[in-house]
Amino acid sequence: MRGVVYDGKQVQVVHDLEVRDPGPGEVLVRVAAAGLCHSDLAVIDGTIPFPAPVVLGHEGAGVVEAVGPGVTHVVPGDHVALSTLANCGACADCDRGRPTMCRKAIGMPKQPFSRSGSGQPVYQFASNSSFAERTVVKAVQAVKIPSDIPLTSAALMGCGVLTGVGAVLNRAKVDRGESVVVIGTGGIGLNVLQGARIAGALTIVAVDTNPAKEETARRFGATHFLDSAEAVRDILPTGADHVFECVGHVGLVRQAIDLLDRHGQAILLGMTAPTAEASFPPAAMFLDKSILGCRYGSSRPQKDIALYAELYREGRLLLDELVTATYPVEEFARATEDAEQGKVARGVLTF
């Protein structure tokens, strides 16, 4: 079968992948569509260290082909969105409704794939690897969705929507009438914008150096658009209640903190290099300000994806509008180039 494999030096679309059958508590999914996220590109450039060879992809949707023993919540033929959280469901964090903190949900990559010619085992990225025609995931990662949601749109719920909207609703807990600044309006930033809109924020300021992104940012919920964070104070003289940094640049982290009002929160979503450091004056924090990390939107995928699916069906959550372009998986290189040049909100690979 086809898949996108990074061997530690280069990326190739290969045609000789194999995936094992699902075991107990696992689901085999035929992937229909997968969003190209900057986290996939971060594996390639080394920002996210990961063992190779690896099948990339972590934002996908498809159709269940088979289930292992003990799986009852989905059956073959069901449409599912795939999360990256291979959480155990039994630890203290899972029991408290914090699956993103499960220590078994990250850092233990498996090798369910192999190359048919050599038999070489291949790692699975983010417990997902949606850039393959078929993948095996833990049952908890396969979230049943209504079959009337296009799979090219549903794929984006597995990462971009969970991270962006979840950061607003679950982590920052933005309330009605509050002010929000979003630095960076890529795939994550756009979902933060619509999360803020759904939450009822009154002033939603989008900041991006690319003026071509203004129309899309406003469609997703921005009330204002700026090409520099320097002008935010003209709109919010005392600062913002919530500032989301969605780029992963230490200078922008500092700006996010500087833009906070009293009791404000800076929520860091952009992925910096592992050794990068940001600085800020601690004295500025004494007015009850906070800096919040956020993993995967502090999400509970089985609950949140079901919610987002219904919001989409009601017209309140935009998914189709996130999909700027679709590419057959063989055009991975072109999809990557478009993403790196900021031409797309989200490019989606199809099989």
mmCIF file of N, CA and C in Angstrom, residues 8 35 64 132 146 156 162 176 203 215 219 228 235 238 241 253-254 258 275 279 290 294 304 306 331:
data_model
loop_
_atom_site.group_PDB
_atom_site.id
_atom_site.type_symbol
_atom_site.label_atom_id
_atom_site.label_comp_id
_atom_site.label_asym_id
_atom_site.label_seq_id
_atom_site.Cartn_x
_atom_site.Cartn_y
_atom_site.Cartn_z
ATOM 1 N N GLY A 8 14.748 9.545 7.858
ATOM 2 C CA GLY A 8 15.779 10.238 8.620
ATOM 3 C C GLY A 8 16.568 11.206 7.784
ATOM 4 N N GLY A 35 -4.948 15.618 6.825
ATOM 5 C CA GLY A 35 -4.449 16.980 6.743
ATOM 6 C C GLY A 35 -2.943 17.027 6.937
ATOM 7 N N VAL A 64 -13.685 2.346 9.055
ATOM 8 C CA VAL A 64 -13.221 1.168 9.790
ATOM 9 C C VAL A 64 -13.284 -0.057 8.885
ATOM 10 N N ALA A 132 -0.933 7.014 5.357
ATOM 11 C CA ALA A 132 -0.874 5.658 4.810
ATOM 12 C C ALA A 132 -2.289 5.240 4.443
ATOM 13 N N PRO A 146 -20.683 11.155 12.139
ATOM 14 C CA PRO A 146 -21.775 10.948 11.177
ATOM 15 C C PRO A 146 -21.228 10.782 9.763
ATOM 16 N N LEU A 156 -9.692 17.019 9.644
ATOM 17 C CA LEU A 156 -9.078 18.134 10.354
ATOM 18 C C LEU A 156 -9.500 18.205 11.818
ATOM 19 N N LEU A 162 -9.173 20.044 17.172
ATOM 20 C CA LEU A 162 -9.023 19.690 18.587
ATOM 21 C C LEU A 162 -8.051 20.619 19.290
ATOM 22 N N ARG A 176 -17.819 34.633 27.637
ATOM 23 C CA ARG A 176 -18.559 35.612 26.832
ATOM 24 C C ARG A 176 -18.096 37.031 27.160
ATOM 25 N N THR A 203 -14.209 40.853 21.405
ATOM 26 C CA THR A 203 -13.168 41.400 20.530
ATOM 27 C C THR A 203 -12.170 40.289 20.219
ATOM 28 N N GLU A 215 -9.165 38.034 4.909
ATOM 29 C CA GLU A 215 -10.530 37.617 4.583
ATOM 30 C C GLU A 215 -10.883 36.311 5.282
ATOM 31 N N ARG A 219 -13.624 35.530 8.308
ATOM 32 C CA ARG A 219 -14.667 34.524 8.116
ATOM 33 C C ARG A 219 -14.736 33.588 9.310
ATOM 34 N N SER A 228 0.751 43.317 12.412
ATOM 35 C CA SER A 228 1.784 43.374 13.442
ATOM 36 C C SER A 228 1.126 43.468 14.812
ATOM 37 N N ILE A 235 -6.317 48.853 19.700
ATOM 38 C CA ILE A 235 -7.658 48.261 19.793
ATOM 39 C C ILE A 235 -7.999 47.909 21.238
ATOM 40 N N THR A 238 -5.782 48.491 27.303
ATOM 41 C CA THR A 238 -5.314 47.916 28.569
ATOM 42 C C THR A 238 -4.785 46.493 28.408
ATOM 43 N N ASP A 241 -7.550 39.804 27.385
ATOM 44 C CA ASP A 241 -7.804 38.762 28.385
ATOM 45 C C ASP A 241 -7.056 37.472 28.049
ATOM 46 N N VAL A 253 6.340 34.811 21.626
ATOM 47 C CA VAL A 253 5.945 34.416 22.982
ATOM 48 C C VAL A 253 6.062 35.614 23.903
ATOM 49 N N ARG A 254 7.169 36.347 23.808
ATOM 50 C CA ARG A 254 7.353 37.543 24.622
ATOM 51 C C ARG A 254 6.274 38.581 24.306
ATOM 52 N N ASP A 258 3.492 40.342 26.779
ATOM 53 C CA ASP A 258 3.435 41.804 26.911
ATOM 54 C C ASP A 258 2.060 42.373 26.588
ATOM 55 N N THR A 275 15.248 23.217 22.301
ATOM 56 C CA THR A 275 16.221 23.953 23.114
ATOM 57 C C THR A 275 15.960 25.453 23.143
ATOM 58 N N SER A 279 12.212 34.763 27.094
ATOM 59 C CA SER A 279 12.411 35.546 28.316
ATOM 60 C C SER A 279 11.280 36.553 28.480
ATOM 61 N N SER A 290 -0.980 34.864 33.631
ATOM 62 C CA SER A 290 -0.595 33.452 33.551
ATOM 63 C C SER A 290 -0.008 33.133 32.188
ATOM 64 N N CYS A 294 -0.235 24.150 26.475
ATOM 65 C CA CYS A 294 -1.468 23.456 26.090
ATOM 66 C C CYS A 294 -1.127 22.342 25.133
ATOM 67 N N ASP A 304 -15.042 15.506 22.605
ATOM 68 C CA ASP A 304 -14.927 16.765 21.884
ATOM 69 C C ASP A 304 -15.194 16.610 20.387
ATOM 70 N N ALA A 306 -17.127 14.488 18.939
ATOM 71 C CA ALA A 306 -18.577 14.349 18.782
ATOM 72 C C ALA A 306 -19.262 15.719 18.872
ATOM 73 N N GLU A 331 1.329 13.616 -4.522
ATOM 74 C CA GLU A 331 1.764 15.003 -4.650
ATOM 75 C C GLU A 331 2.143 15.593 -3.289
#
